[in-house]
Amino acid sequence: MTTESTTELAQPAGLDSTAAVAAAAAAAADVDREARFPHEAVAAMRAAGLLSASLPADLGGRSASITELAHVARKLGAACSSAGMVFAMHHTQALSLRFHATEGPVAALTRRIAETEALLASSTTEITTGGDTGSSTCAVVPDGDAIVLEKNAPVISYGAYADYICTTARRSAESPPTDQVLVLCPQDETELEQTSQWDTLGFRGTCSPGFLLRTRTSPDHVVPVPYSTISAHTMLPSSHTLWGSVWLGIADAAVDKARVQVRSAARRTPGQTPPQAAKLADLLVLHQRFESSVATELRRYEDFLASGEDEPTIGFAIAMNNLKLDTSLAVVDVVAGALALTGINGYREDHAASMGRLLRDAYGPQVMVSNDRIRANNSKLVLAYRGRA
Ligand SMILES: Cc1cc2nc3c(=O)[nH]c(=O)nc-3n(C[C@H](O)[C@H](O)[C@H](O)COP(=O)(O)OP(=O)(O)OC[C@H]3O[C@@H](n4cnc5c(N)ncnc54)[C@H](O)[C@@H]3O)c2cc1C
């Protein structure tokens, strides 16, 4: 039997995240305290080619698998959850390009994004529609040989730092709210008027205030596939698997801190098992269930991608929604359990065992597209579903 941590993961062959994880960990406390962008970690991601990793190899990326990306997201999440969320959110957009923007004029843009290690943000929610990402009020409007788009976005993570903001909008001013497209708004052709602050409980380094976004860009920047297809095939499953992996990283960090505390208690009472050890054993049950849930759904998504199908089944959509519901609650349970185990040291802000940042971050997942919205979507899906999710 070895004494290795259950949270250790093998480094995926193609993606070396060592420097990015180290940079993220070193700056995590300051990023949280100052609610500032984790620029050191993102610079290290760029330097290691991690931002282009999910883009297609024949357009300058590395066609990394969702499982490889999830490994890195988890490591980053354990080091600094804001840096992890930036990585995860970026790749949900990059994967959308990989699967839906490789042909026609938009392919040149995908290549440029890969070659420049560009950072992609997303604006899917809107003041008028809240977390209902499947409908938009704003619309793409032709303007000479360009298009214009104006969106009132309640939240755009790292919007001020991104090279492109991938924005959902109605296809045209005449289109119904659900007939949406995805538009890549380049930083140098987009005006961002900040409309709110980002002074939040957790995920403070994602720097996600509201913006009035105005862009005038080329019609080639509209992804030529309906957003409903992009969402079902890529955006929703990649978000829920990669976000869940970051949140699992938060749980890893909490368990690792708890383990150090239990070992230190054991050293103080040689020959006796400290009472905290039983709590740690219980905590590992929750953690293992969390890990299994992410691993199972990653496999499900890999299988779906390998099938080459365009449209996932209803059962797949429910499973991906369940992953988000499950992991967004599991992360709170694990961190809260770790806090109960570490006692006053975990409660202190100035102790190595502090759970403060992890606990605050752990409450973000439930509102990051409200769980109530996801339950409401599931309640519609189950009416048409005859299998077992
Ligand atoms: C850290 C973080 C980063 C984010 N980054 C981005 C980003 O980069 N880009 C982006 O577009 N968005 C992002 N979001 C998501 C965005 O903040 C919210 O999903 C969006 O602003 C909606 O906010 P809301 O929860 O107030 O609105 P709503 O979704 O309207 O929810 C408001 C309330 O209404 C209730 N509710 C709504 N609908 C239902 C229903 N059908 N049934 C029952 N109850 C319901 C919910 O319980 C909720 O309490 C991010 C969120 C977080 C936490």
CSV table of C-alpha atoms and ligand atoms in Angstrom, one decimal:
chain,number,residue,atom,x,y,z
A,1,MET,CA,0.0,0.0,0.0
A,2,THR,CA,1.4,3.4,-0.8
A,3,THR,CA,0.7,6.7,1.0
A,4,GLU,CA,0.0,8.6,-2.2
A,5,SER,CA,-2.8,11.2,-2.3
A,6,THR,CA,-5.9,9.9,-4.0
A,7,THR,CA,-6.0,13.3,-5.7
A,8,GLU,CA,-2.8,12.9,-7.6
A,9,LEU,CA,-3.2,12.7,-11.4
A,10,ALA,CA,-0.9,11.7,-14.1
A,11,GLN,CA,0.2,14.6,-16.3
A,12,PRO,CA,-1.6,14.1,-19.7
A,13,ALA,CA,1.0,13.3,-22.3
A,14,GLY,CA,0.5,16.3,-24.6
A,15,LEU,CA,-0.2,19.1,-22.2
A,16,ASP,CA,2.4,20.4,-19.7
A,17,SER,CA,0.6,22.5,-17.2
A,18,THR,CA,3.3,22.5,-14.6
A,19,ALA,CA,4.3,26.1,-15.0
A,20,ALA,CA,0.8,27.4,-15.3
A,21,VAL,CA,-0.3,25.5,-12.1
A,22,ALA,CA,2.7,26.8,-10.2
A,23,ALA,CA,2.0,30.4,-11.3
A,24,ALA,CA,-1.7,30.0,-10.4
A,25,ALA,CA,-0.9,28.7,-7.0
A,26,ALA,CA,1.7,31.4,-6.2
A,27,ALA,CA,-0.8,34.2,-7.0
A,28,ALA,CA,-4.0,32.6,-5.8
A,29,ALA,CA,-4.3,34.5,-2.5
A,30,ASP,CA,-3.5,37.9,-4.0
A,31,VAL,CA,-5.9,37.2,-7.0
A,32,ASP,CA,-8.7,36.5,-4.5
A,33,ARG,CA,-7.9,39.4,-2.1
A,34,GLU,CA,-7.6,42.0,-4.9
A,35,ALA,CA,-10.3,40.4,-7.1
A,36,ARG,CA,-7.7,40.8,-9.9
A,37,PHE,CA,-7.1,38.8,-13.2
A,38,PRO,CA,-4.7,35.9,-12.7
A,39,HIS,CA,-2.4,37.3,-15.4
A,40,GLU,CA,0.6,35.2,-14.3
A,41,ALA,CA,-1.2,32.0,-14.7
A,42,VAL,CA,-2.7,33.0,-18.1
A,43,ALA,CA,0.7,34.2,-19.4
A,44,ALA,CA,2.1,30.7,-18.4
A,45,MET,CA,-0.8,29.0,-20.2
A,46,ARG,CA,0.0,31.0,-23.3
A,47,ALA,CA,3.7,30.3,-23.0
A,48,ALA,CA,3.0,26.5,-22.8
A,49,GLY,CA,0.6,26.6,-25.7
A,50,LEU,CA,-2.3,25.7,-23.4
A,51,LEU,CA,-4.8,28.2,-24.8
A,52,SER,CA,-4.6,26.8,-28.4
A,53,ALA,CA,-4.5,23.1,-27.1
A,54,SER,CA,-8.2,22.3,-27.9
A,55,LEU,CA,-8.2,23.9,-31.4
A,56,PRO,CA,-7.8,21.6,-34.4
A,57,ALA,CA,-4.3,20.4,-35.1
A,58,ASP,CA,-4.7,21.2,-38.8
A,59,LEU,CA,-5.5,24.8,-38.0
A,60,GLY,CA,-2.6,25.3,-35.6
A,61,GLY,CA,-3.9,23.8,-32.3
A,62,ARG,CA,-3.3,20.4,-30.8
A,63,SER,CA,-6.7,18.7,-30.9
A,64,ALA,CA,-6.4,18.0,-27.1
A,65,SER,CA,-9.2,15.7,-25.9
A,66,ILE,CA,-11.8,16.8,-23.4
A,67,THR,CA,-10.2,14.4,-20.8
A,68,GLU,CA,-6.8,16.0,-21.3
A,69,LEU,CA,-8.3,19.5,-20.8
A,70,ALA,CA,-10.2,18.3,-17.8
A,71,HIS,CA,-7.0,17.0,-16.2
A,72,VAL,CA,-5.5,20.5,-16.5
A,73,ALA,CA,-8.7,22.2,-15.4
A,74,ARG,CA,-8.6,20.1,-12.2
A,75,LYS,CA,-5.0,20.9,-11.4
A,76,LEU,CA,-5.5,24.6,-12.0
A,77,GLY,CA,-8.7,24.5,-10.0
A,78,ALA,CA,-6.8,23.1,-7.0
A,79,ALA,CA,-4.2,25.8,-7.3
A,80,CYS,CA,-6.4,28.9,-8.0
A,81,SER,CA,-10.1,28.3,-8.9
A,82,SER,CA,-10.3,31.6,-10.8
A,83,ALA,CA,-7.4,30.7,-13.0
A,84,GLY,CA,-9.0,27.3,-13.5
A,85,MET,CA,-12.3,28.8,-14.5
A,86,VAL,CA,-10.6,31.1,-17.0
A,87,PHE,CA,-9.0,28.0,-18.6
A,88,ALA,CA,-12.3,26.1,-18.5
A,89,MET,CA,-14.4,28.9,-19.9
A,90,HIS,CA,-11.9,29.7,-22.6
A,91,HIS,CA,-11.9,26.1,-23.8
A,92,THR,CA,-15.7,25.9,-24.0
A,93,GLN,CA,-15.4,28.6,-26.6
A,94,ALA,CA,-12.3,27.1,-28.3
A,95,LEU,CA,-14.0,23.7,-28.6
A,96,SER,CA,-17.0,25.4,-30.2
A,97,LEU,CA,-14.6,26.7,-32.9
A,98,ARG,CA,-13.0,23.3,-33.2
A,99,PHE,CA,-16.2,21.5,-33.9
A,100,HIS,CA,-18.2,24.3,-35.7
A,101,ALA,CA,-15.8,26.8,-37.3
A,102,THR,CA,-13.3,24.9,-39.4
A,103,GLU,CA,-14.8,25.5,-42.8
A,104,GLY,CA,-15.5,28.5,-44.9
A,105,PRO,CA,-14.3,32.1,-44.1
A,106,VAL,CA,-14.5,31.6,-40.3
A,107,ALA,CA,-11.8,28.9,-40.5
A,108,ALA,CA,-9.1,31.6,-41.1
A,109,LEU,CA,-10.2,33.2,-37.9
A,110,THR,CA,-9.9,29.9,-36.0
A,111,ARG,CA,-6.4,29.5,-37.4
A,112,ARG,CA,-5.5,33.0,-36.3
A,113,ILE,CA,-6.8,32.4,-32.8
A,114,ALA,CA,-4.7,29.2,-32.5
A,115,GLU,CA,-1.6,30.9,-33.9
A,116,THR,CA,-1.8,33.9,-31.5
A,117,GLU,CA,-2.8,31.9,-28.4
A,118,ALA,CA,-5.8,34.3,-28.2
A,119,LEU,CA,-7.9,34.3,-25.0
A,120,LEU,CA,-11.7,33.7,-25.6
A,121,ALA,CA,-14.4,35.0,-23.3
A,122,SER,CA,-18.1,34.3,-23.6
A,123,SER,CA,-21.2,36.4,-23.4
A,124,THR,CA,-24.2,34.1,-23.5
A,125,THR,CA,-26.4,35.5,-20.7
A,126,GLU,CA,-28.2,38.8,-21.2
A,127,ILE,CA,-29.9,41.3,-18.9
A,128,THR,CA,-33.3,40.6,-20.5
A,129,THR,CA,-33.0,36.8,-20.4
A,130,GLY,CA,-30.9,36.1,-17.3
A,131,GLY,CA,-29.5,32.6,-17.3
A,132,ASP,CA,-31.7,31.5,-20.2
A,133,THR,CA,-28.8,31.1,-22.6
A,134,GLY,CA,-31.1,29.5,-25.2
A,135,SER,CA,-32.7,32.9,-26.1
A,136,SER,CA,-31.4,36.3,-27.0
A,137,THR,CA,-32.9,39.8,-27.2
A,138,CYS,CA,-29.9,41.4,-29.1
A,139,ALA,CA,-29.6,40.8,-32.8
A,140,VAL,CA,-27.0,40.8,-35.6
A,141,VAL,CA,-27.6,43.7,-37.9
A,142,PRO,CA,-26.0,44.2,-41.3
A,143,ASP,CA,-24.2,47.6,-41.7
A,144,GLY,CA,-22.7,48.0,-45.2
A,145,ASP,CA,-20.1,45.2,-45.6
A,146,ALA,CA,-20.0,44.7,-41.8
A,147,ILE,CA,-22.3,43.6,-39.1
A,148,VAL,CA,-23.1,45.4,-35.8
A,149,LEU,CA,-24.2,43.9,-32.5
A,150,GLU,CA,-25.1,45.5,-29.2
A,151,LYS,CA,-25.6,43.4,-26.1
A,152,ASN,CA,-26.4,44.3,-22.5
A,153,ALA,CA,-24.5,41.5,-20.7
A,154,PRO,CA,-24.9,41.1,-16.9
A,155,VAL,CA,-21.6,39.2,-16.6
A,156,ILE,CA,-18.7,38.6,-18.9
A,157,SER,CA,-15.8,36.9,-17.2
A,158,TYR,CA,-12.4,38.4,-18.0
A,159,GLY,CA,-14.2,40.4,-20.7
A,160,ALA,CA,-11.7,43.3,-20.3
A,161,TYR,CA,-8.7,40.9,-20.8
A,162,ALA,CA,-10.0,38.7,-23.7
A,163,ASP,CA,-8.9,38.9,-27.3
A,164,TYR,CA,-12.3,37.8,-28.5
A,165,ILE,CA,-15.7,37.7,-26.8
A,166,CYS,CA,-17.9,34.9,-28.2
A,167,THR,CA,-21.4,36.4,-28.1
A,168,THR,CA,-24.8,34.9,-28.7
A,169,ALA,CA,-27.4,37.0,-30.5
A,170,ARG,CA,-30.5,36.5,-32.6
A,171,ARG,CA,-29.5,35.8,-36.2
A,172,SER,CA,-31.2,39.0,-37.5
A,173,ALA,CA,-33.5,41.7,-36.2
A,174,GLU,CA,-36.5,39.6,-37.6
A,175,SER,CA,-35.5,36.3,-35.9
A,176,PRO,CA,-37.3,34.9,-32.9
A,177,PRO,CA,-35.4,34.9,-29.6
A,178,THR,CA,-34.3,31.2,-30.0
A,179,ASP,CA,-32.9,31.6,-33.5
A,180,GLN,CA,-29.4,32.4,-32.2
A,181,VAL,CA,-25.9,32.6,-33.7
A,182,LEU,CA,-22.4,32.8,-32.1
A,183,VAL,CA,-20.4,35.9,-33.1
A,184,LEU,CA,-16.7,36.3,-32.4
A,185,CYS,CA,-16.2,39.9,-31.3
A,186,PRO,CA,-12.5,41.0,-31.6
A,187,GLN,CA,-11.2,43.2,-28.9
A,188,ASP,CA,-10.0,45.9,-31.4
A,189,GLU,CA,-13.5,46.1,-33.0
A,190,THR,CA,-15.5,46.0,-29.8
A,191,GLU,CA,-16.3,48.6,-27.3
A,192,LEU,CA,-17.0,47.5,-23.7
A,193,GLU,CA,-18.8,49.9,-21.4
A,194,GLN,CA,-18.6,48.5,-17.9
A,195,THR,CA,-22.0,48.6,-16.2
A,196,SER,CA,-21.3,47.0,-12.8
A,197,GLN,CA,-18.5,45.9,-10.5
A,198,TRP,CA,-17.3,42.4,-9.7
A,199,ASP,CA,-16.9,42.4,-5.9
A,200,THR,CA,-18.2,38.9,-5.2
A,201,LEU,CA,-18.1,36.2,-2.6
A,202,GLY,CA,-15.9,33.9,-4.7
A,203,PHE,CA,-14.3,33.4,-8.1
A,204,ARG,CA,-13.1,36.9,-7.6
A,205,GLY,CA,-10.3,36.6,-10.1
A,206,THR,CA,-12.6,35.8,-13.0
A,207,CYS,CA,-13.2,39.6,-13.1
A,208,SER,CA,-16.7,39.3,-14.4
A,209,PRO,CA,-18.6,42.6,-14.3
A,210,GLY,CA,-21.5,43.5,-16.6
A,211,PHE,CA,-20.8,45.3,-19.9
A,212,LEU,CA,-22.7,47.0,-22.6
A,213,LEU,CA,-20.9,45.3,-25.5
A,214,ARG,CA,-20.9,47.0,-28.9
A,215,THR,CA,-19.1,45.5,-31.9
A,216,ARG,CA,-18.7,46.3,-35.6
A,217,THR,CA,-17.0,43.4,-37.3
A,218,SER,CA,-16.9,41.2,-40.4
A,219,PRO,CA,-19.8,38.9,-41.2
A,220,ASP,CA,-17.1,36.2,-41.4
A,221,HIS,CA,-17.0,36.3,-37.6
A,222,VAL,CA,-20.4,34.7,-37.4
A,223,VAL,CA,-20.1,30.9,-36.8
A,224,PRO,CA,-22.1,29.3,-39.7
A,225,VAL,CA,-23.9,26.8,-37.5
A,226,PRO,CA,-27.1,27.5,-35.4
A,227,TYR,CA,-26.2,28.2,-31.8
A,228,SER,CA,-28.7,25.6,-30.6
A,229,THR,CA,-26.5,22.9,-32.3
A,230,ILE,CA,-23.3,24.4,-30.9
A,231,SER,CA,-24.8,24.5,-27.4
A,232,ALA,CA,-26.1,20.9,-27.4
A,233,HIS,CA,-23.1,19.4,-29.1
A,234,THR,CA,-20.3,21.4,-27.5
A,235,MET,CA,-20.9,24.4,-25.3
A,236,LEU,CA,-23.2,22.8,-22.7
A,237,PRO,CA,-21.4,19.4,-22.3
A,238,SER,CA,-17.9,21.0,-22.4
A,239,SER,CA,-18.9,23.6,-19.9
A,240,HIS,CA,-20.4,21.1,-17.4
A,241,THR,CA,-17.4,18.7,-17.7
A,242,LEU,CA,-14.7,21.3,-17.6
A,243,TRP,CA,-16.3,23.4,-14.9
A,244,GLY,CA,-17.0,20.2,-12.9
A,245,SER,CA,-13.3,19.4,-13.2
A,246,VAL,CA,-12.3,22.8,-11.8
A,247,TRP,CA,-14.7,22.4,-8.9
A,248,LEU,CA,-13.3,18.9,-8.3
A,249,GLY,CA,-9.9,20.6,-8.1
A,250,ILE,CA,-11.3,22.9,-5.4
A,251,ALA,CA,-12.4,19.8,-3.5
A,252,ASP,CA,-9.0,18.2,-4.0
A,253,ALA,CA,-7.4,21.3,-2.4
A,254,ALA,CA,-9.8,21.1,0.6
A,255,VAL,CA,-9.1,17.4,1.1
A,256,ASP,CA,-5.4,17.8,0.8
A,257,LYS,CA,-5.5,20.5,3.5
A,258,ALA,CA,-7.7,18.3,5.7
A,259,ARG,CA,-5.3,15.4,5.3
A,260,VAL,CA,-2.3,17.4,6.4
A,261,GLN,CA,-4.2,18.4,9.6
A,262,VAL,CA,-5.2,14.8,10.4
A,263,ARG,CA,-1.7,13.6,9.9
A,264,SER,CA,-0.4,16.3,12.2
A,265,ALA,CA,-3.0,15.3,14.8
A,266,ALA,CA,-1.8,11.7,14.4
A,267,ARG,CA,1.8,12.7,15.0
A,268,ARG,CA,0.7,14.4,18.3
A,269,THR,CA,-0.9,11.2,19.6
A,270,PRO,CA,1.5,8.3,18.5
A,271,GLY,CA,-0.1,4.9,18.6
A,272,GLN,CA,-3.6,6.3,18.6
A,273,THR,CA,-5.9,7.0,15.7
A,274,PRO,CA,-7.1,10.6,16.1
A,275,PRO,CA,-10.9,11.2,16.0
A,276,GLN,CA,-10.5,13.4,12.9
A,277,ALA,CA,-9.3,10.3,10.9
A,278,ALA,CA,-12.9,8.9,10.9
A,279,LYS,CA,-14.1,12.2,9.5
A,280,LEU,CA,-11.4,12.2,6.9
A,281,ALA,CA,-12.5,8.7,5.8
A,282,ASP,CA,-16.1,10.0,5.5
A,283,LEU,CA,-14.9,13.0,3.5
A,284,LEU,CA,-13.1,10.7,1.1
A,285,VAL,CA,-16.4,8.9,0.4
A,286,LEU,CA,-17.9,12.2,-0.8
A,287,HIS,CA,-14.7,13.1,-2.7
A,288,GLN,CA,-14.6,9.7,-4.4
A,289,ARG,CA,-18.2,10.0,-5.5
A,290,PHE,CA,-17.5,13.5,-6.9
A,291,GLU,CA,-14.5,12.2,-8.8
A,292,SER,CA,-16.4,9.2,-10.2
A,293,SER,CA,-19.2,11.5,-11.3
A,294,VAL,CA,-16.9,13.7,-13.3
A,295,ALA,CA,-15.0,10.7,-14.7
A,296,THR,CA,-18.2,9.0,-15.8
A,297,GLU,CA,-19.6,12.0,-17.6
A,298,LEU,CA,-16.2,12.8,-19.2
A,299,ARG,CA,-16.3,9.2,-20.7
A,300,ARG,CA,-19.9,9.8,-21.8
A,301,TYR,CA,-18.9,13.0,-23.6
A,302,GLU,CA,-15.8,11.3,-25.1
A,303,ASP,CA,-18.1,8.5,-26.4
A,304,PHE,CA,-20.5,11.0,-27.9
A,305,LEU,CA,-17.7,12.8,-29.6
A,306,ALA,CA,-16.2,9.6,-30.9
A,307,SER,CA,-19.6,8.6,-32.3
A,308,GLY,CA,-19.5,11.5,-34.8
A,309,GLU,CA,-23.2,12.2,-34.1
A,310,ASP,CA,-24.2,15.9,-34.5
A,311,GLU,CA,-27.2,15.7,-32.1
A,312,PRO,CA,-26.9,14.3,-28.6
A,313,THR,CA,-29.8,12.3,-27.2
A,314,ILE,CA,-32.2,13.6,-24.6
A,315,GLY,CA,-30.6,11.1,-22.1
A,316,PHE,CA,-27.1,12.7,-22.8
A,317,ALA,CA,-28.5,16.2,-22.2
A,318,ILE,CA,-30.1,15.2,-18.9
A,319,ALA,CA,-26.8,13.5,-17.8
A,320,MET,CA,-24.8,16.6,-18.6
A,321,ASN,CA,-27.3,18.8,-16.7
A,322,ASN,CA,-27.2,16.3,-13.8
A,323,LEU,CA,-23.4,16.6,-13.7
A,324,LYS,CA,-23.6,20.4,-13.2
A,325,LEU,CA,-26.3,20.0,-10.5
A,326,ASP,CA,-24.4,17.3,-8.8
A,327,THR,CA,-20.9,18.8,-8.9
A,328,SER,CA,-22.0,22.3,-7.9
A,329,LEU,CA,-23.4,20.9,-4.7
A,330,ALA,CA,-20.7,18.3,-4.1
A,331,VAL,CA,-18.0,20.9,-4.0
A,332,VAL,CA,-19.8,22.7,-1.1
A,333,ASP,CA,-20.2,19.4,0.8
A,334,VAL,CA,-16.6,18.5,0.4
A,335,VAL,CA,-15.2,21.9,1.4
A,336,ALA,CA,-17.6,22.2,4.3
A,337,GLY,CA,-16.7,18.7,5.5
A,338,ALA,CA,-13.0,19.6,5.3
A,339,LEU,CA,-13.7,22.8,7.3
A,340,ALA,CA,-15.5,20.8,10.0
A,341,LEU,CA,-12.5,18.4,10.2
A,342,THR,CA,-9.8,21.1,10.4
A,343,GLY,CA,-11.6,23.1,13.1
A,344,ILE,CA,-10.2,26.5,14.1
A,345,ASN,CA,-7.2,26.3,11.7
A,346,GLY,CA,-9.5,25.9,8.7
A,347,TYR,CA,-11.6,28.8,10.0
A,348,ARG,CA,-8.6,31.1,10.2
A,349,GLU,CA,-7.9,33.2,7.2
A,350,ASP,CA,-4.1,33.3,8.1
A,351,HIS,CA,-3.5,29.6,8.4
A,352,ALA,CA,-2.2,27.1,5.8
A,353,ALA,CA,-5.4,25.0,6.5
A,354,SER,CA,-7.7,28.0,5.8
A,355,MET,CA,-10.8,27.0,3.9
A,356,GLY,CA,-12.0,30.6,3.5
A,357,ARG,CA,-11.3,31.1,-0.2
A,358,LEU,CA,-12.2,27.5,-1.1
A,359,LEU,CA,-15.6,27.7,0.7
A,360,ARG,CA,-16.4,31.1,-0.9
A,361,ASP,CA,-15.5,29.8,-4.3
A,362,ALA,CA,-17.5,26.6,-3.7
A,363,TYR,CA,-20.8,28.6,-3.6
A,364,GLY,CA,-20.2,30.0,-7.1
A,365,PRO,CA,-21.1,26.9,-9.1
A,366,GLN,CA,-24.7,26.9,-8.1
A,367,VAL,CA,-25.3,30.4,-9.5
A,368,MET,CA,-23.1,30.0,-12.5
A,369,VAL,CA,-26.2,29.5,-14.6
A,370,SER,CA,-28.7,29.0,-11.8
A,371,ASN,CA,-29.3,25.4,-10.8
A,372,ASP,CA,-33.0,26.3,-10.8
A,373,ARG,CA,-32.7,27.1,-14.5
A,374,ILE,CA,-31.1,23.7,-15.1
A,375,ARG,CA,-33.7,21.9,-13.1
A,376,ALA,CA,-36.4,23.7,-15.1
A,377,ASN,CA,-34.7,22.5,-18.4
A,378,ASN,CA,-34.5,19.0,-17.1
A,379,SER,CA,-38.1,19.0,-16.1
A,380,LYS,CA,-39.0,19.7,-19.7
A,381,LEU,CA,-36.6,17.0,-21.0
A,382,VAL,CA,-37.8,14.2,-18.7
A,383,LEU,CA,-41.3,14.4,-20.2
A,384,ALA,CA,-39.8,13.3,-23.5
A,385,TYR,CA,-37.3,10.8,-22.1
A,386,ARG,CA,-38.2,7.1,-21.9
A,387,GLY,CA,-34.8,5.8,-20.6
A,388,ARG,CA,-33.0,6.0,-17.3
A,389,ALA,CA,-30.7,9.0,-16.9
B,1,LIG,C1,-18.2,33.2,-11.6
B,1,LIG,C2,-19.3,33.4,-12.7
B,1,LIG,C3,-18.9,33.7,-13.9
B,1,LIG,C4,-19.8,33.8,-15.0
B,1,LIG,N1,-19.3,34.1,-16.2
B,1,LIG,C5,-20.2,34.4,-17.2
B,1,LIG,C6,-19.7,34.7,-18.5
B,1,LIG,O1,-18.5,34.8,-18.7
B,1,LIG,N2,-20.6,34.9,-19.5
B,1,LIG,C7,-22.0,34.8,-19.2
B,1,LIG,O2,-22.7,35.0,-20.2
B,1,LIG,N3,-22.5,34.5,-18.0
B,1,LIG,C8,-21.6,34.2,-17.0
B,1,LIG,N4,-22.1,33.9,-15.7
B,1,LIG,C9,-23.5,33.5,-15.6
B,1,LIG,C10,-24.3,34.7,-15.2
B,1,LIG,O3,-23.8,35.3,-14.1
B,1,LIG,C11,-25.7,34.3,-14.7
B,1,LIG,O4,-26.1,33.0,-15.2
B,1,LIG,C12,-26.6,35.3,-15.4
B,1,LIG,O5,-26.2,36.6,-15.1
B,1,LIG,C13,-28.0,35.2,-14.8
B,1,LIG,O6,-28.1,35.7,-13.5
B,1,LIG,P1,-29.2,35.4,-12.5
B,1,LIG,O7,-28.8,34.2,-11.8
B,1,LIG,O8,-29.5,36.6,-11.7
B,1,LIG,O9,-30.5,35.2,-13.4
B,1,LIG,P2,-31.5,34.1,-13.6
B,1,LIG,O10,-31.0,33.0,-14.4
B,1,LIG,O11,-32.6,34.8,-14.2
B,1,LIG,O12,-31.9,33.7,-12.2
B,1,LIG,C14,-32.3,34.6,-11.2
B,1,LIG,C15,-33.1,33.8,-10.1
B,1,LIG,O13,-34.3,33.3,-10.7
B,1,LIG,C16,-34.5,32.0,-10.4
B,1,LIG,N5,-35.0,31.3,-11.6
B,1,LIG,C17,-34.7,31.7,-12.9
B,1,LIG,N6,-35.3,30.9,-13.8
B,1,LIG,C18,-36.0,30.0,-13.1
B,1,LIG,C19,-36.8,28.9,-13.4
B,1,LIG,N7,-37.1,28.6,-14.7
B,1,LIG,N8,-37.3,28.2,-12.4
B,1,LIG,C20,-37.1,28.5,-11.1
B,1,LIG,N9,-36.3,29.5,-10.7
B,1,LIG,C21,-35.8,30.3,-11.7
B,1,LIG,C22,-33.1,31.4,-10.0
B,1,LIG,O14,-33.3,30.6,-8.9
B,1,LIG,C23,-32.3,32.6,-9.6
B,1,LIG,O15,-32.2,32.7,-8.2
B,1,LIG,C24,-21.2,33.7,-14.7
B,1,LIG,C25,-21.6,33.4,-13.4
B,1,LIG,C26,-20.6,33.3,-12.4
B,1,LIG,C27,-21.1,33.0,-11.0
